[in-house]
PDB file of C-alpha atoms and ligand atoms in Angstrom:
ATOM      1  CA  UNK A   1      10.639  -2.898  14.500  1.00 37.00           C
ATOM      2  CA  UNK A   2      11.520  -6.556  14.525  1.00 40.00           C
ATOM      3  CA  UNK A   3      10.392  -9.513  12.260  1.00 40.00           C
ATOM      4  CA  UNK A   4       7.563 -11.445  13.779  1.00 47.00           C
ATOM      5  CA  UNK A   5       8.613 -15.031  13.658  1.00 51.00           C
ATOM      6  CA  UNK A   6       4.706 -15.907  13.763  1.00 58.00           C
ATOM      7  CA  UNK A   7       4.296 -14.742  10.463  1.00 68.00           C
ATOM      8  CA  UNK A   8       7.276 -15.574   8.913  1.00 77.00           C
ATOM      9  CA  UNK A   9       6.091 -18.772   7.220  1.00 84.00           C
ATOM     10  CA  UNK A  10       3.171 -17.281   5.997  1.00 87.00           C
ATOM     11  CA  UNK A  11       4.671 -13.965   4.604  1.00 94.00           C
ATOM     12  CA  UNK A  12       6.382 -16.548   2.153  1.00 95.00           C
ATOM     13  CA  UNK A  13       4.409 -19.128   1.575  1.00 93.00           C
ATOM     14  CA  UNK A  14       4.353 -19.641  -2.034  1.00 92.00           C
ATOM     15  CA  UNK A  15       1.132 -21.020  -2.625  1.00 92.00           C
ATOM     16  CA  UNK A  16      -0.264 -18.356  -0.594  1.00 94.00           C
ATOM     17  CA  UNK A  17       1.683 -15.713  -2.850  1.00 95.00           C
ATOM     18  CA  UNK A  18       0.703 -17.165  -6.034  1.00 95.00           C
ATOM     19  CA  UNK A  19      -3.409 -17.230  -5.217  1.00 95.00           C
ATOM     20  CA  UNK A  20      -4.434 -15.137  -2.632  1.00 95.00           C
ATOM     21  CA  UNK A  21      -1.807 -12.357  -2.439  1.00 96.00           C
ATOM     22  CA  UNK A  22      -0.361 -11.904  -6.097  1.00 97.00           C
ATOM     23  CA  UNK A  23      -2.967 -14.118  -8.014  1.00 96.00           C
ATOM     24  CA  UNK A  24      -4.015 -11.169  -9.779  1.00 96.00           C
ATOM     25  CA  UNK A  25      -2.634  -7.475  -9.608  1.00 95.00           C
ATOM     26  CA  UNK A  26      -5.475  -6.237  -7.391  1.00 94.00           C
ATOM     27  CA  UNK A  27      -4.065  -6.146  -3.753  1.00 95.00           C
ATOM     28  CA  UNK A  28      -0.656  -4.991  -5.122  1.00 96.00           C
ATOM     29  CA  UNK A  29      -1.920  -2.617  -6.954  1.00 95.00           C
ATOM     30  CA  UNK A  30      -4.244  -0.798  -4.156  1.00 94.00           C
ATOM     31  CA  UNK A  31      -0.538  -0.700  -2.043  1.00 94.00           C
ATOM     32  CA  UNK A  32       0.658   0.940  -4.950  1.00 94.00           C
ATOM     33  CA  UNK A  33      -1.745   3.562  -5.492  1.00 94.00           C
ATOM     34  CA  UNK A  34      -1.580   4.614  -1.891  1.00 97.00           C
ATOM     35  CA  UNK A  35       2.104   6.491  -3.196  1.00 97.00           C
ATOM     36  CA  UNK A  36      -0.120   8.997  -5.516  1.00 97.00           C
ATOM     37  CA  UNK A  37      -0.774  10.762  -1.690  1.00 97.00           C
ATOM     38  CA  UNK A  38       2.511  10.990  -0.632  1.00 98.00           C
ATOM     39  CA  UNK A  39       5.186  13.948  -0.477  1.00 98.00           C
ATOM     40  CA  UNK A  40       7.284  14.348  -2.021  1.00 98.00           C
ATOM     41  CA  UNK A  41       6.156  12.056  -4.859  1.00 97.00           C
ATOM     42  CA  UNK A  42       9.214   9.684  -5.471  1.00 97.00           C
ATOM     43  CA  UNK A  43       8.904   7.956  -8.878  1.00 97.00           C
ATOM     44  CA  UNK A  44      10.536   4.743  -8.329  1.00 98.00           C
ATOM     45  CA  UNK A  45       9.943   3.332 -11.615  1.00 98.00           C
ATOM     46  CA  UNK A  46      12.387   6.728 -12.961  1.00 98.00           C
ATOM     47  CA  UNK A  47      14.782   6.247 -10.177  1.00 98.00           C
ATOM     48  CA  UNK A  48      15.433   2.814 -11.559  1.00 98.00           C
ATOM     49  CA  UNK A  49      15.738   3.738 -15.097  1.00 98.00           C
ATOM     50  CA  UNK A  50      18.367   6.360 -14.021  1.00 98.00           C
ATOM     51  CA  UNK A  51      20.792   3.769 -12.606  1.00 98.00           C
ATOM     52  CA  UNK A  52      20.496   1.348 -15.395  1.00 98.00           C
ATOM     53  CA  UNK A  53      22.109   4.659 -17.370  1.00 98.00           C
ATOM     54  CA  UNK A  54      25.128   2.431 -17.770  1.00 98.00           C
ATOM     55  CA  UNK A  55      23.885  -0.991 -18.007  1.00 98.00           C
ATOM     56  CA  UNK A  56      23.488  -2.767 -21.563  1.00 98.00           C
ATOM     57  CA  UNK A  57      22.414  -6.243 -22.393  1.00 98.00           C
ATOM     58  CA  UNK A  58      19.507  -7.994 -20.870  1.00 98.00           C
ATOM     59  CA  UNK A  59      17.817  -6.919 -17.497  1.00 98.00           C
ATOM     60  CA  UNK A  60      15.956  -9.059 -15.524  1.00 98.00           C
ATOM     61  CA  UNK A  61      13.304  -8.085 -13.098  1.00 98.00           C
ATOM     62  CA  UNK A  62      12.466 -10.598 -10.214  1.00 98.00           C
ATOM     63  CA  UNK A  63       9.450 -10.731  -8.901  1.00 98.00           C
ATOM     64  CA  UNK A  64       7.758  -8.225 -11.449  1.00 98.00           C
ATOM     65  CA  UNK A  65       4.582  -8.474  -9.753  1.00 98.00           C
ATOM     66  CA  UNK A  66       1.633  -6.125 -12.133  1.00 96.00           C
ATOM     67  CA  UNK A  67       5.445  -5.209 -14.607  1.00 97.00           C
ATOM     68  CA  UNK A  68       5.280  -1.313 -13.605  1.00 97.00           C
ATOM     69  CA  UNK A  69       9.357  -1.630 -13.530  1.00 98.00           C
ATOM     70  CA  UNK A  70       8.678  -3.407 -16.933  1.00 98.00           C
ATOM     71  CA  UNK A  71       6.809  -1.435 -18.532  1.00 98.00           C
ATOM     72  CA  UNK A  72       8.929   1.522 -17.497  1.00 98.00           C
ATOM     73  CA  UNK A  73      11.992   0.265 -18.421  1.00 98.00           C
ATOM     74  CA  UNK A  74      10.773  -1.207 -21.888  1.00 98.00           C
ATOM     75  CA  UNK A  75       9.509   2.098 -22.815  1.00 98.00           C
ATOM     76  CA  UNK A  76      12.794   4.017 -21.911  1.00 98.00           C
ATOM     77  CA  UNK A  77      15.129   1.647 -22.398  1.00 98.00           C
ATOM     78  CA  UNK A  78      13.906  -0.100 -25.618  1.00 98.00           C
ATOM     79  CA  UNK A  79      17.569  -1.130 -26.286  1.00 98.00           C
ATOM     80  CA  UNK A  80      17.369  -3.329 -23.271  1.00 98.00           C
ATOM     81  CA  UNK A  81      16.464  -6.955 -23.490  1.00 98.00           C
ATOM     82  CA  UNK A  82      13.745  -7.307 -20.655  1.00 98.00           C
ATOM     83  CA  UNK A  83      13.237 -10.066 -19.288  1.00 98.00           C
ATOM     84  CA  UNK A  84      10.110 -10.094 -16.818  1.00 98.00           C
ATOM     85  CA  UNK A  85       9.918 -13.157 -13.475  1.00 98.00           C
ATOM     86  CA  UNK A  86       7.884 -13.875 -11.004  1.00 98.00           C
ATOM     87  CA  UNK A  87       6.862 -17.164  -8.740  1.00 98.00           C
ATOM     88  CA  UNK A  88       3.200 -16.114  -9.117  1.00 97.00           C
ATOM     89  CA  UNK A  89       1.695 -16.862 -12.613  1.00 97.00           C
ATOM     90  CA  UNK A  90      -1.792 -15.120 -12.718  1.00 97.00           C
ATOM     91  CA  UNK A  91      -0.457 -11.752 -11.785  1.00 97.00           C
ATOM     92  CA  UNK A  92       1.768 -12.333 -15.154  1.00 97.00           C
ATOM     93  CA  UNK A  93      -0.790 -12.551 -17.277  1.00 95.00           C
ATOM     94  CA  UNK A  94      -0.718  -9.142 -19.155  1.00 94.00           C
ATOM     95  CA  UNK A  95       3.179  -9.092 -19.295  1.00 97.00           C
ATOM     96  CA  UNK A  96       4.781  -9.953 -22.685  1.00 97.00           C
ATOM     97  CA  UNK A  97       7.564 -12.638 -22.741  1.00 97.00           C
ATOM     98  CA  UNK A  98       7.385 -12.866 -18.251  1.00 98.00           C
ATOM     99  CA  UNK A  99       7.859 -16.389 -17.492  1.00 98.00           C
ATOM    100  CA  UNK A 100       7.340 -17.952 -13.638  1.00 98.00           C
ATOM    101  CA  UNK A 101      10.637 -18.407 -12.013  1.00 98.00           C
ATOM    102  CA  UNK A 102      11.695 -18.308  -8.490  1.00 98.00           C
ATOM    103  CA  UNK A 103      14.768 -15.864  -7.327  1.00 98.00           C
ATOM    104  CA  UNK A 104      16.128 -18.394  -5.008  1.00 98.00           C
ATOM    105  CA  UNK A 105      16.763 -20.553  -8.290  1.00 98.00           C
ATOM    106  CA  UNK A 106      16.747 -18.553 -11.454  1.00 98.00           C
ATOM    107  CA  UNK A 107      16.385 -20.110 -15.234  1.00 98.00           C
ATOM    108  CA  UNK A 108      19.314 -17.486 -16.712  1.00 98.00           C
ATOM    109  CA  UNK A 109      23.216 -18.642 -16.863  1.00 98.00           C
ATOM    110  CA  UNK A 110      25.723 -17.520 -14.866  1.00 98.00           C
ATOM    111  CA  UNK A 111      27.186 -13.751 -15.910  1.00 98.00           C
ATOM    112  CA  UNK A 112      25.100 -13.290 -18.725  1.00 98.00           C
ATOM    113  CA  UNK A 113      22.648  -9.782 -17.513  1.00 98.00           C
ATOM    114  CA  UNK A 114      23.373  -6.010 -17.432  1.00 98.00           C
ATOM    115  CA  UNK A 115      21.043  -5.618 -14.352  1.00 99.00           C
ATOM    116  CA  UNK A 116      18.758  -7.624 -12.408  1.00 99.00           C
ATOM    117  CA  UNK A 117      15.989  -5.724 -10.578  1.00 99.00           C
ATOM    118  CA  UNK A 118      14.459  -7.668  -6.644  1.00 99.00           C
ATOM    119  CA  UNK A 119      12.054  -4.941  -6.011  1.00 98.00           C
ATOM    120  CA  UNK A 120       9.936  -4.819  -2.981  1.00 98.00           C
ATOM    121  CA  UNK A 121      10.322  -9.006  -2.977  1.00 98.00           C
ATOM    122  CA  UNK A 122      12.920 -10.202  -1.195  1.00 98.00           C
ATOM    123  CA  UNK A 123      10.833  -9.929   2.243  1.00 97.00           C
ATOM    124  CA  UNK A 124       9.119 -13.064   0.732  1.00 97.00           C
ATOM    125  CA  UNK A 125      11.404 -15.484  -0.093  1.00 97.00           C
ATOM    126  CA  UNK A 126      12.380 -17.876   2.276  1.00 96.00           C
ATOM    127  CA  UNK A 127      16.067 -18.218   1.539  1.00 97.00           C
ATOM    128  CA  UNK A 128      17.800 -14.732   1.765  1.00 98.00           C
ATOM    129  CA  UNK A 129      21.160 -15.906   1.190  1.00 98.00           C
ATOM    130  CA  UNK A 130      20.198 -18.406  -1.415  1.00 98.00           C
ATOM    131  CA  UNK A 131      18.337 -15.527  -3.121  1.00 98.00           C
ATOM    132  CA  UNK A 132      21.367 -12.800  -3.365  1.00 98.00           C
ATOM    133  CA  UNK A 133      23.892 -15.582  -4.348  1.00 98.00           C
ATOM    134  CA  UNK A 134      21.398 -16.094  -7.447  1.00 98.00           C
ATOM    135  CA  UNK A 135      21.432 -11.923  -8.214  1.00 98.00           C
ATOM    136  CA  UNK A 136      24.708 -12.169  -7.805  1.00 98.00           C
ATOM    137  CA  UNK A 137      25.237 -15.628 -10.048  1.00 98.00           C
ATOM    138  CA  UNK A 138      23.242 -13.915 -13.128  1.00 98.00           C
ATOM    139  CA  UNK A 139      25.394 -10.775 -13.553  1.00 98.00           C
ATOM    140  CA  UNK A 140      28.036 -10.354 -15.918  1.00 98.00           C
ATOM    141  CA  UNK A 141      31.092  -8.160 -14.654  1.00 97.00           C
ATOM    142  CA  UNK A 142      29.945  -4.249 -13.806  1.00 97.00           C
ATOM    143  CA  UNK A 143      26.821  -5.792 -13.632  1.00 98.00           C
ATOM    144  CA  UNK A 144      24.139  -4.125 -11.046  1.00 98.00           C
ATOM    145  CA  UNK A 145      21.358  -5.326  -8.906  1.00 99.00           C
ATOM    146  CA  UNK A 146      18.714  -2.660  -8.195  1.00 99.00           C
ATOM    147  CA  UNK A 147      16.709  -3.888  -4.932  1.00 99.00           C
ATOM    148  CA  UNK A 148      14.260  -2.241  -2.703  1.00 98.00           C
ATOM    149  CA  UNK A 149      12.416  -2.381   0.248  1.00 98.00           C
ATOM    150  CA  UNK A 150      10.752  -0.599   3.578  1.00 98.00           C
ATOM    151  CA  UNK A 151      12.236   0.769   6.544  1.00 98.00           C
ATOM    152  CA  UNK A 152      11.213  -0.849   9.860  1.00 96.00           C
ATOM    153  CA  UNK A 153       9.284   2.484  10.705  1.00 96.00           C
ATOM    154  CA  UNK A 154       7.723   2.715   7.441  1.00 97.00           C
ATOM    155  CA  UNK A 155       4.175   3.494   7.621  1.00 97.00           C
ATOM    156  CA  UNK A 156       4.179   3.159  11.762  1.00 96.00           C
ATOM    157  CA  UNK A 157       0.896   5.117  11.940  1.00 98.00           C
ATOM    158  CA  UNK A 158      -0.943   2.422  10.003  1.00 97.00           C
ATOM    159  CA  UNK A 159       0.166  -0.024  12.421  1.00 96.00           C
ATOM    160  CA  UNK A 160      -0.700   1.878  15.056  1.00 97.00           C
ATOM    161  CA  UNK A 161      -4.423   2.250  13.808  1.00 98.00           C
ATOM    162  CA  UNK A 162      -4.320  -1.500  13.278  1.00 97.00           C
ATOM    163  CA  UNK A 163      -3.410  -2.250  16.559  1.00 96.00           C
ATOM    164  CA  UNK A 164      -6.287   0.056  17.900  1.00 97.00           C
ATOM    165  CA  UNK A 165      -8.869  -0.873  15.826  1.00 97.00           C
ATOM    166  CA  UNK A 166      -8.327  -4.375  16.581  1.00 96.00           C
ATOM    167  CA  UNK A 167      -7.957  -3.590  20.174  1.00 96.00           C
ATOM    168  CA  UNK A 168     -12.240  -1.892  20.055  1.00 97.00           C
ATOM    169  CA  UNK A 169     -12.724  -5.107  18.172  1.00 96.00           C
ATOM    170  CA  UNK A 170     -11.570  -7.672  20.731  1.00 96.00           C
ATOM    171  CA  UNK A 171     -12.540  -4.546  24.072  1.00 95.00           C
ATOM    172  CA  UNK A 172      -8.592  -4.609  25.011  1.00 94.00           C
ATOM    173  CA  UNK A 173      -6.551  -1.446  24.581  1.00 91.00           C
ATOM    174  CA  UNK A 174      -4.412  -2.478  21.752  1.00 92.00           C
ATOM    175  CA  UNK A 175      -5.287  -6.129  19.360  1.00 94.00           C
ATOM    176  CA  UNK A 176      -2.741  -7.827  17.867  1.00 94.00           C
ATOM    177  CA  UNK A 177      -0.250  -6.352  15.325  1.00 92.00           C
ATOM    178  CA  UNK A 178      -0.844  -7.099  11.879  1.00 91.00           C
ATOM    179  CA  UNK A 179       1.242  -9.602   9.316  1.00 89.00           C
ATOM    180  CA  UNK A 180       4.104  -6.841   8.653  1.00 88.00           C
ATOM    181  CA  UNK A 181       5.579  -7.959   4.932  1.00 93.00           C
ATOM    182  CA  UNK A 182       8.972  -5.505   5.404  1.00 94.00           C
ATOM    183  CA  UNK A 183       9.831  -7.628   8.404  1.00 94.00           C
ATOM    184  CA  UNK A 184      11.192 -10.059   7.019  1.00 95.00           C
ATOM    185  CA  UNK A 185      13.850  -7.725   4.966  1.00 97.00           C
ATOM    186  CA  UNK A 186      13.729  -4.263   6.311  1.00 98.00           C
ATOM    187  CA  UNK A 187      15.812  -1.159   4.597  1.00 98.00           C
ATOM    188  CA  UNK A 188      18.222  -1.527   7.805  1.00 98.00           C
ATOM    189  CA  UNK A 189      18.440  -4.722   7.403  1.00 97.00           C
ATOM    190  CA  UNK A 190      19.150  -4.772   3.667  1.00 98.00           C
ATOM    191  CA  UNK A 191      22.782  -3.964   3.709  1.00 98.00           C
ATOM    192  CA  UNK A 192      24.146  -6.705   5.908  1.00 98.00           C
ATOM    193  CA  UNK A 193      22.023  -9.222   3.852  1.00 98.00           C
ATOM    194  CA  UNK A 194      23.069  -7.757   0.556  1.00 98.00           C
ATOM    195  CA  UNK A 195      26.472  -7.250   1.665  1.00 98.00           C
ATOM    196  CA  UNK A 196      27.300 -11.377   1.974  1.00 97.00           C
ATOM    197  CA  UNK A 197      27.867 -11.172  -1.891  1.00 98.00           C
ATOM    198  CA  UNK A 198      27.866  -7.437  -3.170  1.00 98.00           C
ATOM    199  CA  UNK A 199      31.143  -5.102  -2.541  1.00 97.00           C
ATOM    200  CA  UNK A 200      29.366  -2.061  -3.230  1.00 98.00           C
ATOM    201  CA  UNK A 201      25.837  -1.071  -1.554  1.00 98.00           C
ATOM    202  CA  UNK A 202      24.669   2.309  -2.173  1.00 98.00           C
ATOM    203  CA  UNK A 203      21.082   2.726  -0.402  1.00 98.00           C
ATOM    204  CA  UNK A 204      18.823   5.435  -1.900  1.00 98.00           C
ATOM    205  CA  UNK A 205      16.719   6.068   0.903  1.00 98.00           C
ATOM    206  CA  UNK A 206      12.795   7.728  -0.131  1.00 98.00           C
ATOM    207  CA  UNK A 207      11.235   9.323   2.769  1.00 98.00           C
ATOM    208  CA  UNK A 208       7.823  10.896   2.746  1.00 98.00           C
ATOM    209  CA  UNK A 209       4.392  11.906   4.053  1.00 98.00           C
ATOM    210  CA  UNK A 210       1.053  10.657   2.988  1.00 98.00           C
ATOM    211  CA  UNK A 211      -2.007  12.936   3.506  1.00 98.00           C
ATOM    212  CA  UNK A 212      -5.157  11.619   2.779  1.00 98.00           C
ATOM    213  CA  UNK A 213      -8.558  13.347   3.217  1.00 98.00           C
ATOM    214  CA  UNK A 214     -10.876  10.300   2.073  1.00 98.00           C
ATOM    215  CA  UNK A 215     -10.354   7.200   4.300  1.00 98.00           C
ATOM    216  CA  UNK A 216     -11.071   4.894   1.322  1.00 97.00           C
ATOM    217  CA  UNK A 217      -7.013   4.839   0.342  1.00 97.00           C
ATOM    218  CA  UNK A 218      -5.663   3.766   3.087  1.00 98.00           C
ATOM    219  CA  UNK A 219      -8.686   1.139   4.213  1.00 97.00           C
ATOM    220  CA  UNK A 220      -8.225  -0.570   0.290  1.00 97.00           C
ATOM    221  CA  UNK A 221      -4.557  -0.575   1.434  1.00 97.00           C
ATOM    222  CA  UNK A 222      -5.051  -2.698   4.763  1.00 97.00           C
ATOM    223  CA  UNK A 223      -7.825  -4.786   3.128  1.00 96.00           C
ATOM    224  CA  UNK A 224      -4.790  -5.649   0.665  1.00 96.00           C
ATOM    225  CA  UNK A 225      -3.640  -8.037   3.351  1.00 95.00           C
ATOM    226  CA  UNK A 226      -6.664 -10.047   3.161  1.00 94.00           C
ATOM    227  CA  UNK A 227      -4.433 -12.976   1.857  1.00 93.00           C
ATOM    228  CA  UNK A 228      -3.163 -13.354   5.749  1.00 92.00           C
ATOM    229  CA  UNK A 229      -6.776 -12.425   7.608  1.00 91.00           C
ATOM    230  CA  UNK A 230      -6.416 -15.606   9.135  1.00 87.00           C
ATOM    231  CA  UNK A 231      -3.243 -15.124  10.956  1.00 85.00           C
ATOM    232  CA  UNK A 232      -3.896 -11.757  12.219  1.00 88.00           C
ATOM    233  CA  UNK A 233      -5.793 -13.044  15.645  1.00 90.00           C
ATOM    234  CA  UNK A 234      -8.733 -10.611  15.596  1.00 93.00           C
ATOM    235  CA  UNK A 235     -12.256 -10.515  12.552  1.00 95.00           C
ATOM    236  CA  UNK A 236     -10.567  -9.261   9.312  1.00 96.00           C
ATOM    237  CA  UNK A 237     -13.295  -7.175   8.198  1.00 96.00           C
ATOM    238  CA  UNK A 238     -14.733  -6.233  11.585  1.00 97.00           C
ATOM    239  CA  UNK A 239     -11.278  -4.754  12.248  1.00 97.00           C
ATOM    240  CA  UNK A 240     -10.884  -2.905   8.530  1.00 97.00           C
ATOM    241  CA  UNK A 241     -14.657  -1.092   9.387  1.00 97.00           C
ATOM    242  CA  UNK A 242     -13.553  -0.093  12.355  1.00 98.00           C
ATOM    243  CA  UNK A 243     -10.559   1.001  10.997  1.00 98.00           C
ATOM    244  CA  UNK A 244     -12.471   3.317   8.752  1.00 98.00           C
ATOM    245  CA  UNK A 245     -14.311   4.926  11.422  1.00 98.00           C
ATOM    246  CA  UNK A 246     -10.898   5.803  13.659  1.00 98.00           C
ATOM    247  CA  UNK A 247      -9.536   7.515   9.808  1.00 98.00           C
ATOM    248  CA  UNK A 248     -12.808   9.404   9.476  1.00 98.00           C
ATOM    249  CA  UNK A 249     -12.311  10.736  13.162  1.00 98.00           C
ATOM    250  CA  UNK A 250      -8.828  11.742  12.822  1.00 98.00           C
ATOM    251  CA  UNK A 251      -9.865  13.360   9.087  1.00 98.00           C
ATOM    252  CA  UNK A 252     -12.897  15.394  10.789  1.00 98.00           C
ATOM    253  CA  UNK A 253     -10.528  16.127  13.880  1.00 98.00           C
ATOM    254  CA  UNK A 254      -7.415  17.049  11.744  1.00 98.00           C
ATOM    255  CA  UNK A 255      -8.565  17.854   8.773  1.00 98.00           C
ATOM    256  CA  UNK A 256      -5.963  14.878   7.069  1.00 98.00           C
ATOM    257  CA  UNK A 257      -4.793  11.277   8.186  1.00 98.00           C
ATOM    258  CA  UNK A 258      -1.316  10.993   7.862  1.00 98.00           C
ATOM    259  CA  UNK A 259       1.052   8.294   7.573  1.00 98.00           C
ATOM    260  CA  UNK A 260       5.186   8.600   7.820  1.00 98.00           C
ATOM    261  CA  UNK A 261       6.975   6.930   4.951  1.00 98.00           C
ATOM    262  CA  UNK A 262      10.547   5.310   4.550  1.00 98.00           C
ATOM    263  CA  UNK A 263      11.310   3.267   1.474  1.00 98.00           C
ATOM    264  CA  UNK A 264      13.998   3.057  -0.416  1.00 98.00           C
ATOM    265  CA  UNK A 265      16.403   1.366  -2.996  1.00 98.00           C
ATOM    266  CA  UNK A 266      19.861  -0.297  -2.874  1.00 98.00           C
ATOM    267  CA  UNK A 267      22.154  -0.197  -5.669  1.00 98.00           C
ATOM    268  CA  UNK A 268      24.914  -3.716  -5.693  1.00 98.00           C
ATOM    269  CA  UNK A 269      27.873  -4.306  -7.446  1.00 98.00           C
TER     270      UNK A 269
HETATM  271  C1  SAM B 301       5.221  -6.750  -3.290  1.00 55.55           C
HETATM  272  S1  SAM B 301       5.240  -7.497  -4.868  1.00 55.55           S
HETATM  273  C2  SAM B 301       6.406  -6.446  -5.722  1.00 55.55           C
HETATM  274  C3  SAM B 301       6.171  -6.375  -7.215  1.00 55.55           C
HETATM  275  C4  SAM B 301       7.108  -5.434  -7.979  1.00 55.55           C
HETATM  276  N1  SAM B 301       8.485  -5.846  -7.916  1.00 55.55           N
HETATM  277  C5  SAM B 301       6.975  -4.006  -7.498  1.00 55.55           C
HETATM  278  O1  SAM B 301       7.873  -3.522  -6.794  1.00 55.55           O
HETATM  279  O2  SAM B 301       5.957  -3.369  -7.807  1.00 55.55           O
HETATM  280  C6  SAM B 301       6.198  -8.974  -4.611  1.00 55.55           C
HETATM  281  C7  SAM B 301       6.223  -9.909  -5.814  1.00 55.55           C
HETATM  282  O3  SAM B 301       7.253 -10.890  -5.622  1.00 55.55           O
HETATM  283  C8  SAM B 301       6.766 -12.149  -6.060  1.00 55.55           C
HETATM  284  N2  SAM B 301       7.568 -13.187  -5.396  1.00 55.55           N
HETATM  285  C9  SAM B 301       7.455 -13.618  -4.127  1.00 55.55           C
HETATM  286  N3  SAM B 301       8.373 -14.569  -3.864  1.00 55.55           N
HETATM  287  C10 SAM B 301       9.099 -14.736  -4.995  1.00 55.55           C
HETATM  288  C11 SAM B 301      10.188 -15.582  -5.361  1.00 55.55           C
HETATM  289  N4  SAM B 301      10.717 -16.455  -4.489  1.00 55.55           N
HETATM  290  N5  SAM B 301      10.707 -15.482  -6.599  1.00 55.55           N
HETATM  291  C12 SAM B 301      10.157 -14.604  -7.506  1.00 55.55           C
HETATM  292  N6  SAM B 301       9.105 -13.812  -7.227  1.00 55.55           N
HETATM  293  C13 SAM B 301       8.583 -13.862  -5.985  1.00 55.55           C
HETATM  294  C14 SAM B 301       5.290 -12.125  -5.697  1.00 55.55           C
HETATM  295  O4  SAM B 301       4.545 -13.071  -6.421  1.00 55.55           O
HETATM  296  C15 SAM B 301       4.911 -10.683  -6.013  1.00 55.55           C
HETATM  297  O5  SAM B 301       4.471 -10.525  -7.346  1.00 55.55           O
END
């Protein structure tokens, strides 16, 4: 799947991040809870404590969004100095110590962290390069960034239903494809990106099924992009209730609606 140039200023348009998309915790948080469906169940927040194993110091995580990673990591790791980011403040708000900073130019001095966490966020920054010369900048020697993404394929079936439900909305076969946030910085993609600055890039990849027998999970999870309703080229809402129907269909039909997973995470040195 390829980034959609269309979108691209949108996907990371900061004042758009900061209000409509991460304003508050709520659209985040219904892509998150989609995961509780999947298997296998990867728990990323664990996977991440398990490679800071030999990291000591201060860890910064970049775009912290709702703080899952931080709260995670606090309660495992209380000998770490956390140190919680992110460009949007609102979505902050119930994060102790998290100040607003950008990745592409972060408030920390050069070589001074254990570990610096871009999870799920560097699809939305604008400067790519910019941004992994900053991870890069921040870490002391040994020092590892922990970044993660989607694969290209990830979730292919909920495009797919997209595309078809927008498609009965507009009478054409197939509607538009939706804003696609991975694009920008897919798990294949990752490597050559990271690889400008980083020596070492070990990918973790986290494949899985999600199998869900109430349509309500995966509709709250589309209506999550409501931030970008404008730019999708077909009625938001019209397209999310007919949405609903098509899941119900393939749930009485199949008995399940299921969607293939690939995420994973990158460990840098
Ligand atoms: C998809 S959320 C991921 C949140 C969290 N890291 C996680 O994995 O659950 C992306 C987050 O990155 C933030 N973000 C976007 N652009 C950023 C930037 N240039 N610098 C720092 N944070 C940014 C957004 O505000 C949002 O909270």
């Amino acid at each position: 799947m390829t980034a959609q140039p269309a979108h691209d200023h949108l996907v990371t348009d900061r004042s758009l991040l900061s209000t409509k998309a991460y304003g508050t915790g709520q659209h985040l948080s219904a892509r998150q809870s989609l995961y509780q469906w999947q298997t296998p169940r990867h728990d990323l927040p664990g996977i991440v404590v398990a490679e800071l194993k030999d990291t000591h110091g201060a860890v910064a995580d970049v775009g912290c969004g709702n703080g899952k990673f931080v709260a995670r990591v606090r309660q495992e790791r209380p000998d770490l100095t956390v140190l919680p980011m992110d460009v949007s403040h609102g979505i902050l708000a119930a994060i102790p110590g998290a100040v607003v900073a950008d990745v592409q130019q972060l408030p920390i001095a050069d070589g001074t962290l254990g570990a610096v966490l871009a999870l799920h966020m560097l699809y939305h920054v604008e400067d790519q390069a910019r941004a992994v010369k900053e991870l890069a900048r921040v870490l002391s020697p040994g020092g590892i960034a922990i970044v993660s993404t989607n694969s290209g394929t990830d979730k292919r079936e909920l495009e797919d239903l997209w595309r078809r439900a927008a498609g009965d909305v507009l009478g054409t076969q197939h509607g538009p494809a939706r804003v696609q946030l991975s694009a920008r910085f897919t798990l294949e993609d990752a490597p050559t990106i990271l690889g400008t600055v980083f020596d070492d890039i070990r990918t973790i990849p986290l494949p899985g099924v999600i199998e869900v027998t109430d349509a309500e999970p995966v509709i709250a999870h589309l209506a999550s992009y409501e931030a970008w309703a404008g730019q999708m080229g077909v009625p938001f809402k019209q397209t999310i209730e007919r949405a609903r129907e098509r899941v119900n269909e393939t749930i009485q039909a199949e008995g399940a609606f299921r969607i293939t997973c690939l995420g994973g995470i990158l460990v840098c040195q």
